[in-house]
Amino acid sequence: MSTGVTTPGVVRVHVPRRSVTHDLRAVKIVLHREMLRFVNDRTRMISTLIQPVLWLFVMGTGLSTLVSQGPVEGVDFRTFIYPGVIAMTVITTAMFSAGSIVWDREFGFLREMLVAPVSRSSIVIGKCLGGGLMATAQGLIILAMAGLVNVPYSPGLILTLLGQMFLASFTITAFGVSLAARMKNMQTFFGIMQMAIMPMIFLSGAMFPLANLPAWLDFLTKINPLTYAVDPMRHAVFSHLEVTPQVMQALNPGVHWFGWPVPAGVELLIIAGMGVALVGVAIAQFRRDG
């Protein structure tokens, strides 16, 4: 059903009423646009892979000698940082995807979306789903390198990591969209992105074990949201490795709250809850802009 107004000499314009089906179609359109942009931008695909590959094969190989003795003897350092590199890949790609909101604003496309007869929530959800899928697709490339760092190609492991990658990238995209909704130019957005994301990555345990940390560093890792995205990935990887209990305790101790080991399922629920909350923040921001 539609409404319209007729004026002499003016063509009657029909504006469809909003409905769930109408908003789902809007989500699909925004998602499709994001995927087309990703597929056609091969330069960005390659550039966002350079840093993770350098960490995995250059830094990982160079630092392997530091963990070749003691309780972790015989464990390749690249195997240890592999889950962290996956997280770094999807997080960086997700933030770049969210940054396109600022680009759309500068060129006027965002205003066209905001004046369209669709809800703000459909635009935000479509954007977050698109960013999550693009980042997960980018992470597939790192996932394909598992065998090069002594991680088995187990179907169960691959499916687990895929689900965790999408959840983390969706949440980070929602964070980026809520941030980008307030920005007026790309320079400001990427400056804030570097200031926020890079410390969060380094404090997530992506590049070092969470065991035996100084009190101040242990506290920072526990309040860092990305810790709860990296740790389940490491649990998934190490559960498919044949390592001694000593190695497991040294390299995969997990997150503890006052002595209680936080299960991976709880960590994933934390990330999912944050994703839902950040989507709500982004929707509220878009409604104020509208």
Tab-separated table of C-alpha atoms in Angstrom:
chain	number	residue	atom	x	y	z
A	1	MET	CA	0.000	0.000	0.000
A	2	SER	CA	1.326	3.485	-0.721
A	3	THR	CA	0.446	7.123	-0.235
A	4	GLY	CA	0.734	10.020	-2.619
A	5	VAL	CA	-0.260	13.609	-3.284
A	6	THR	CA	-1.544	14.923	-6.606
A	7	THR	CA	-1.016	18.558	-7.691
A	8	PRO	CA	-2.110	19.992	-11.064
A	9	GLY	CA	0.755	19.640	-13.528
A	10	VAL	CA	2.819	17.506	-11.155
A	11	VAL	CA	3.369	13.782	-11.545
A	12	ARG	CA	1.976	11.781	-8.674
A	13	VAL	CA	4.714	10.249	-6.546
A	14	HIS	CA	4.085	7.090	-4.559
A	15	VAL	CA	6.133	6.534	-1.420
A	16	PRO	CA	5.885	2.967	-0.113
A	17	ARG	CA	4.970	2.533	3.512
A	18	ARG	CA	7.709	1.292	5.761
A	19	SER	CA	7.526	-2.351	6.741
A	20	VAL	CA	9.808	-5.122	7.946
A	21	THR	CA	10.083	-6.441	4.385
A	22	HIS	CA	10.925	-2.967	3.109
A	23	ASP	CA	13.673	-2.528	5.732
A	24	LEU	CA	15.082	-6.001	5.066
A	25	ARG	CA	15.360	-5.071	1.402
A	26	ALA	CA	17.234	-1.921	2.424
A	27	VAL	CA	19.621	-4.019	4.541
A	28	LYS	CA	20.226	-6.256	1.527
A	29	ILE	CA	20.936	-3.280	-0.750
A	30	VAL	CA	23.426	-1.700	1.672
A	31	LEU	CA	25.082	-5.094	2.208
A	32	HIS	CA	25.304	-5.692	-1.549
A	33	ARG	CA	26.880	-2.285	-2.098
A	34	GLU	CA	29.508	-2.957	0.574
A	35	MET	CA	30.410	-6.305	-0.968
A	36	LEU	CA	30.720	-4.784	-4.451
A	37	ARG	CA	32.960	-2.055	-3.082
A	38	PHE	CA	35.157	-4.651	-1.395
A	39	VAL	CA	35.470	-6.908	-4.449
A	40	ASN	CA	36.348	-3.986	-6.741
A	41	ASP	CA	38.954	-2.485	-4.385
A	42	ARG	CA	41.813	-4.971	-4.762
A	43	THR	CA	44.386	-2.417	-3.616
A	44	ARG	CA	42.763	-2.212	-0.199
A	45	MET	CA	42.481	-5.994	-0.012
A	46	ILE	CA	46.217	-6.360	-0.579
A	47	SER	CA	47.303	-3.450	1.616
A	48	THR	CA	45.357	-4.651	4.662
A	49	LEU	CA	47.058	-8.060	4.380
A	50	ILE	CA	50.624	-6.739	4.366
A	51	GLN	CA	50.859	-5.986	8.088
A	52	PRO	CA	49.387	-9.328	9.303
A	53	VAL	CA	51.629	-11.295	6.923
A	54	LEU	CA	54.672	-9.375	8.153
A	55	TRP	CA	53.753	-10.131	11.757
A	56	LEU	CA	53.129	-13.791	11.045
A	57	PHE	CA	56.130	-14.679	8.882
A	58	VAL	CA	58.744	-11.994	9.573
A	59	MET	CA	58.253	-11.105	13.230
A	60	GLY	CA	57.007	-14.603	14.045
A	61	THR	CA	60.056	-16.247	12.514
A	62	GLY	CA	62.452	-13.711	14.018
A	63	LEU	CA	61.054	-14.118	17.536
A	64	SER	CA	60.775	-17.917	17.412
A	65	THR	CA	64.191	-18.270	19.034
A	66	LEU	CA	62.875	-16.528	22.155
A	67	VAL	CA	60.382	-19.315	22.845
A	68	SER	CA	62.469	-22.253	21.652
A	69	GLN	CA	63.651	-23.098	25.168
A	70	GLY	CA	62.091	-23.754	28.552
A	71	PRO	CA	58.490	-24.946	29.026
A	72	VAL	CA	57.513	-24.061	25.466
A	73	GLU	CA	60.424	-25.793	23.757
A	74	GLY	CA	59.528	-27.025	20.294
A	75	VAL	CA	56.560	-24.656	19.814
A	76	ASP	CA	56.777	-22.349	16.815
A	77	PHE	CA	56.123	-18.771	17.875
A	78	ARG	CA	54.212	-18.284	14.628
A	79	THR	CA	51.745	-20.917	15.831
A	80	PHE	CA	51.199	-18.947	19.017
A	81	ILE	CA	50.593	-15.570	17.346
A	82	TYR	CA	48.460	-17.062	14.543
A	83	PRO	CA	45.102	-16.410	16.327
A	84	GLY	CA	46.239	-12.869	17.109
A	85	VAL	CA	47.143	-12.260	13.475
A	86	ILE	CA	43.688	-13.479	12.404
A	87	ALA	CA	42.120	-11.032	14.862
A	88	MET	CA	44.358	-8.214	13.638
A	89	THR	CA	43.361	-8.894	10.037
A	90	VAL	CA	39.607	-8.867	10.588
A	91	ILE	CA	39.709	-5.906	12.984
A	92	THR	CA	41.708	-3.728	10.583
A	93	THR	CA	39.477	-4.620	7.634
A	94	ALA	CA	36.324	-3.994	9.672
A	95	MET	CA	37.502	-0.542	10.700
A	96	PHE	CA	38.394	0.375	7.116
A	97	SER	CA	34.913	-0.723	6.080
A	98	ALA	CA	33.311	1.439	8.761
A	99	GLY	CA	35.432	4.379	7.616
A	100	SER	CA	33.639	4.427	4.277
A	101	ILE	CA	30.758	6.113	6.142
A	102	VAL	CA	32.912	9.247	6.325
A	103	TRP	CA	33.764	8.922	2.637
A	104	ASP	CA	30.069	8.639	1.782
A	105	ARG	CA	29.349	11.762	3.834
A	106	GLU	CA	32.032	13.786	2.048
A	107	PHE	CA	30.641	12.873	-1.372
A	108	GLY	CA	26.981	13.269	-0.437
A	109	PHE	CA	25.949	9.626	-0.780
A	110	LEU	CA	25.233	9.290	2.936
A	111	ARG	CA	22.698	12.107	2.759
A	112	GLU	CA	20.932	10.299	-0.070
A	113	MET	CA	20.664	7.184	2.092
A	114	LEU	CA	19.411	9.153	5.082
A	115	VAL	CA	16.603	10.819	3.110
A	116	ALA	CA	15.522	7.507	1.560
A	117	PRO	CA	12.219	6.096	2.914
A	118	VAL	CA	13.957	3.422	4.992
A	119	SER	CA	14.720	3.210	8.678
A	120	ARG	CA	18.101	4.295	10.008
A	121	SER	CA	18.480	0.881	11.633
A	122	SER	CA	18.399	-0.879	8.251
A	123	ILE	CA	21.281	1.297	7.009
A	124	VAL	CA	23.377	0.623	10.110
A	125	ILE	CA	22.642	-3.120	10.185
A	126	GLY	CA	23.393	-3.452	6.466
A	127	LYS	CA	26.663	-1.595	6.957
A	128	CYS	CA	27.687	-3.731	9.946
A	129	LEU	CA	26.799	-6.993	8.201
A	130	GLY	CA	28.732	-5.886	5.129
A	131	GLY	CA	31.778	-4.983	7.207
A	132	GLY	CA	31.570	-8.261	9.100
A	133	LEU	CA	31.390	-10.338	5.920
A	134	MET	CA	34.196	-8.403	4.210
A	135	ALA	CA	36.502	-8.750	7.200
A	136	THR	CA	35.699	-12.459	7.491
A	137	ALA	CA	36.439	-12.931	3.782
A	138	GLN	CA	39.781	-11.174	4.293
A	139	GLY	CA	40.498	-13.388	7.279
A	140	LEU	CA	39.941	-16.454	5.083
A	141	ILE	CA	43.260	-15.679	3.393
A	142	ILE	CA	45.099	-15.895	6.718
A	143	LEU	CA	43.037	-18.960	7.590
A	144	ALA	CA	44.290	-20.622	4.407
A	145	MET	CA	47.879	-20.159	5.686
A	146	ALA	CA	47.262	-22.309	8.766
A	147	GLY	CA	49.337	-25.218	7.509
A	148	LEU	CA	52.360	-22.947	7.032
A	149	VAL	CA	52.478	-22.284	10.789
A	150	ASN	CA	51.763	-25.857	11.940
A	151	VAL	CA	48.035	-25.370	12.571
A	152	PRO	CA	45.945	-28.295	11.261
A	153	TYR	CA	43.256	-27.854	8.612
A	154	SER	CA	40.530	-29.290	10.804
A	155	PRO	CA	36.961	-28.685	9.552
A	156	GLY	CA	35.798	-28.112	13.123
A	157	LEU	CA	38.565	-25.580	13.774
A	158	ILE	CA	37.931	-23.740	10.523
A	159	LEU	CA	34.192	-23.450	11.184
A	160	THR	CA	34.814	-22.311	14.762
A	161	LEU	CA	37.289	-19.651	13.676
A	162	LEU	CA	34.964	-18.458	10.912
A	163	GLY	CA	32.153	-17.892	13.405
A	164	GLN	CA	34.470	-16.125	15.841
A	165	MET	CA	35.951	-13.981	13.060
A	166	PHE	CA	32.530	-12.818	11.926
A	167	LEU	CA	31.392	-12.024	15.463
A	168	ALA	CA	34.537	-9.987	16.178
A	169	SER	CA	34.460	-8.163	12.841
A	170	PHE	CA	30.732	-7.354	13.167
A	171	THR	CA	31.320	-5.826	16.604
A	172	ILE	CA	34.342	-3.831	15.443
A	173	THR	CA	32.424	-2.589	12.398
A	174	ALA	CA	29.609	-1.459	14.702
A	175	PHE	CA	32.180	0.360	16.827
A	176	GLY	CA	33.653	1.982	13.735
A	177	VAL	CA	30.240	2.996	12.371
A	178	SER	CA	29.250	4.600	15.685
A	179	LEU	CA	32.573	6.460	15.607
A	180	ALA	CA	32.415	7.408	11.926
A	181	ALA	CA	28.876	8.778	12.322
A	182	ARG	CA	30.422	11.666	14.272
A	183	MET	CA	33.334	12.358	11.911
A	184	LYS	CA	33.415	14.915	9.101
A	185	ASN	CA	36.607	13.885	7.284
A	186	MET	CA	38.691	10.768	6.704
A	187	GLN	CA	41.860	12.136	8.320
A	188	THR	CA	40.133	12.593	11.664
A	189	PHE	CA	38.554	9.152	11.541
A	190	PHE	CA	41.735	7.247	10.730
A	191	GLY	CA	43.702	9.254	13.275
A	192	ILE	CA	41.252	8.255	16.006
A	193	MET	CA	41.127	4.703	14.641
A	194	GLN	CA	44.896	4.307	14.979
A	195	MET	CA	44.818	5.835	18.453
A	196	ALA	CA	42.058	3.471	19.599
A	197	ILE	CA	42.571	0.206	17.719
A	198	MET	CA	46.345	-0.290	17.784
A	199	PRO	CA	46.663	-0.097	21.605
A	200	MET	CA	43.647	-2.405	21.918
A	201	ILE	CA	45.282	-4.957	19.617
A	202	PHE	CA	48.572	-4.905	21.510
A	203	LEU	CA	46.793	-5.143	24.879
A	204	SER	CA	44.606	-8.062	23.778
A	205	GLY	CA	47.238	-10.760	24.224
A	206	ALA	CA	47.477	-11.192	20.466
A	207	MET	CA	51.288	-11.101	20.577
A	208	PHE	CA	52.062	-12.319	24.108
A	209	PRO	CA	50.669	-14.875	26.583
A	210	LEU	CA	48.292	-13.666	29.297
A	211	ALA	CA	50.133	-15.600	32.011
A	212	ASN	CA	52.426	-14.041	34.642
A	213	LEU	CA	51.851	-10.446	33.548
A	214	PRO	CA	52.607	-7.457	35.794
A	215	ALA	CA	49.539	-6.316	37.701
A	216	TRP	CA	49.066	-3.134	35.656
A	217	LEU	CA	49.316	-4.984	32.335
A	218	ASP	CA	47.057	-7.798	33.548
A	219	PHE	CA	44.437	-5.193	34.482
A	220	LEU	CA	44.618	-3.501	31.062
A	221	THR	CA	44.196	-6.804	29.229
A	222	LYS	CA	41.125	-7.686	31.312
A	223	ILE	CA	39.324	-4.397	30.595
A	224	ASN	CA	40.257	-4.515	26.905
A	225	PRO	CA	37.268	-5.777	24.857
A	226	LEU	CA	39.497	-7.259	22.139
A	227	THR	CA	40.997	-9.657	24.688
A	228	TYR	CA	37.664	-11.480	24.676
A	229	ALA	CA	37.833	-11.822	20.883
A	230	VAL	CA	41.442	-13.054	20.684
A	231	ASP	CA	41.329	-15.502	23.597
A	232	PRO	CA	38.534	-17.754	22.184
A	233	MET	CA	40.433	-17.959	18.881
A	234	ARG	CA	43.560	-19.065	20.722
A	235	HIS	CA	41.554	-21.606	22.703
A	236	ALA	CA	40.169	-23.007	19.452
A	237	VAL	CA	43.616	-23.281	17.842
A	238	PHE	CA	45.367	-24.820	20.865
A	239	SER	CA	42.569	-27.338	21.377
A	240	HIS	CA	43.617	-28.834	18.021
A	241	LEU	CA	47.355	-28.944	18.816
A	242	GLU	CA	49.232	-31.747	20.504
A	243	VAL	CA	51.055	-29.892	23.260
A	244	THR	CA	51.977	-30.715	26.834
A	245	PRO	CA	50.007	-29.318	29.789
A	246	GLN	CA	53.029	-27.151	30.612
A	247	VAL	CA	52.956	-25.564	27.148
A	248	MET	CA	49.182	-25.108	27.358
A	249	GLN	CA	49.505	-23.355	30.708
A	250	ALA	CA	52.328	-21.112	29.479
A	251	LEU	CA	50.899	-20.092	26.103
A	252	ASN	CA	47.136	-20.530	26.520
A	253	PRO	CA	46.280	-19.738	30.153
A	254	GLY	CA	43.034	-17.959	29.265
A	255	VAL	CA	41.442	-14.994	31.014
A	256	HIS	CA	40.819	-15.206	34.762
A	257	TRP	CA	38.505	-13.050	36.862
A	258	PHE	CA	39.592	-13.234	40.492
A	259	GLY	CA	40.921	-16.736	39.915
A	260	TRP	CA	37.927	-17.925	37.871
A	261	PRO	CA	38.839	-19.064	34.317
A	262	VAL	CA	36.402	-17.327	31.974
A	263	PRO	CA	34.937	-19.868	29.490
A	264	ALA	CA	35.246	-19.110	25.790
A	265	GLY	CA	31.451	-19.104	25.498
A	266	VAL	CA	31.187	-16.299	28.052
A	267	GLU	CA	33.856	-14.318	26.206
A	268	LEU	CA	31.927	-14.658	22.953
A	269	LEU	CA	28.736	-13.537	24.702
A	270	ILE	CA	30.597	-10.431	25.876
A	271	ILE	CA	31.628	-9.641	22.298
A	272	ALA	CA	28.112	-10.303	21.000
A	273	GLY	CA	26.579	-8.081	23.680
A	274	MET	CA	28.989	-5.305	22.840
A	275	GLY	CA	28.113	-5.660	19.160
A	276	VAL	CA	24.391	-5.283	19.848
A	277	ALA	CA	25.001	-2.286	22.122
A	278	LEU	CA	27.257	-0.564	19.579
A	279	VAL	CA	24.709	-1.104	16.810
A	280	GLY	CA	22.182	0.641	19.047
A	281	VAL	CA	24.588	3.540	19.597
A	282	ALA	CA	25.194	3.854	15.852
A	283	ILE	CA	21.451	3.814	15.102
A	284	ALA	CA	20.833	6.527	17.707
A	285	GLN	CA	23.602	8.639	16.193
A	286	PHE	CA	22.152	8.274	12.691
A	287	ARG	CA	18.697	9.240	13.924
A	288	ARG	CA	20.078	12.418	15.459
A	289	ASP	CA	21.807	13.233	12.177
A	290	GLY	CA	18.558	12.620	10.310
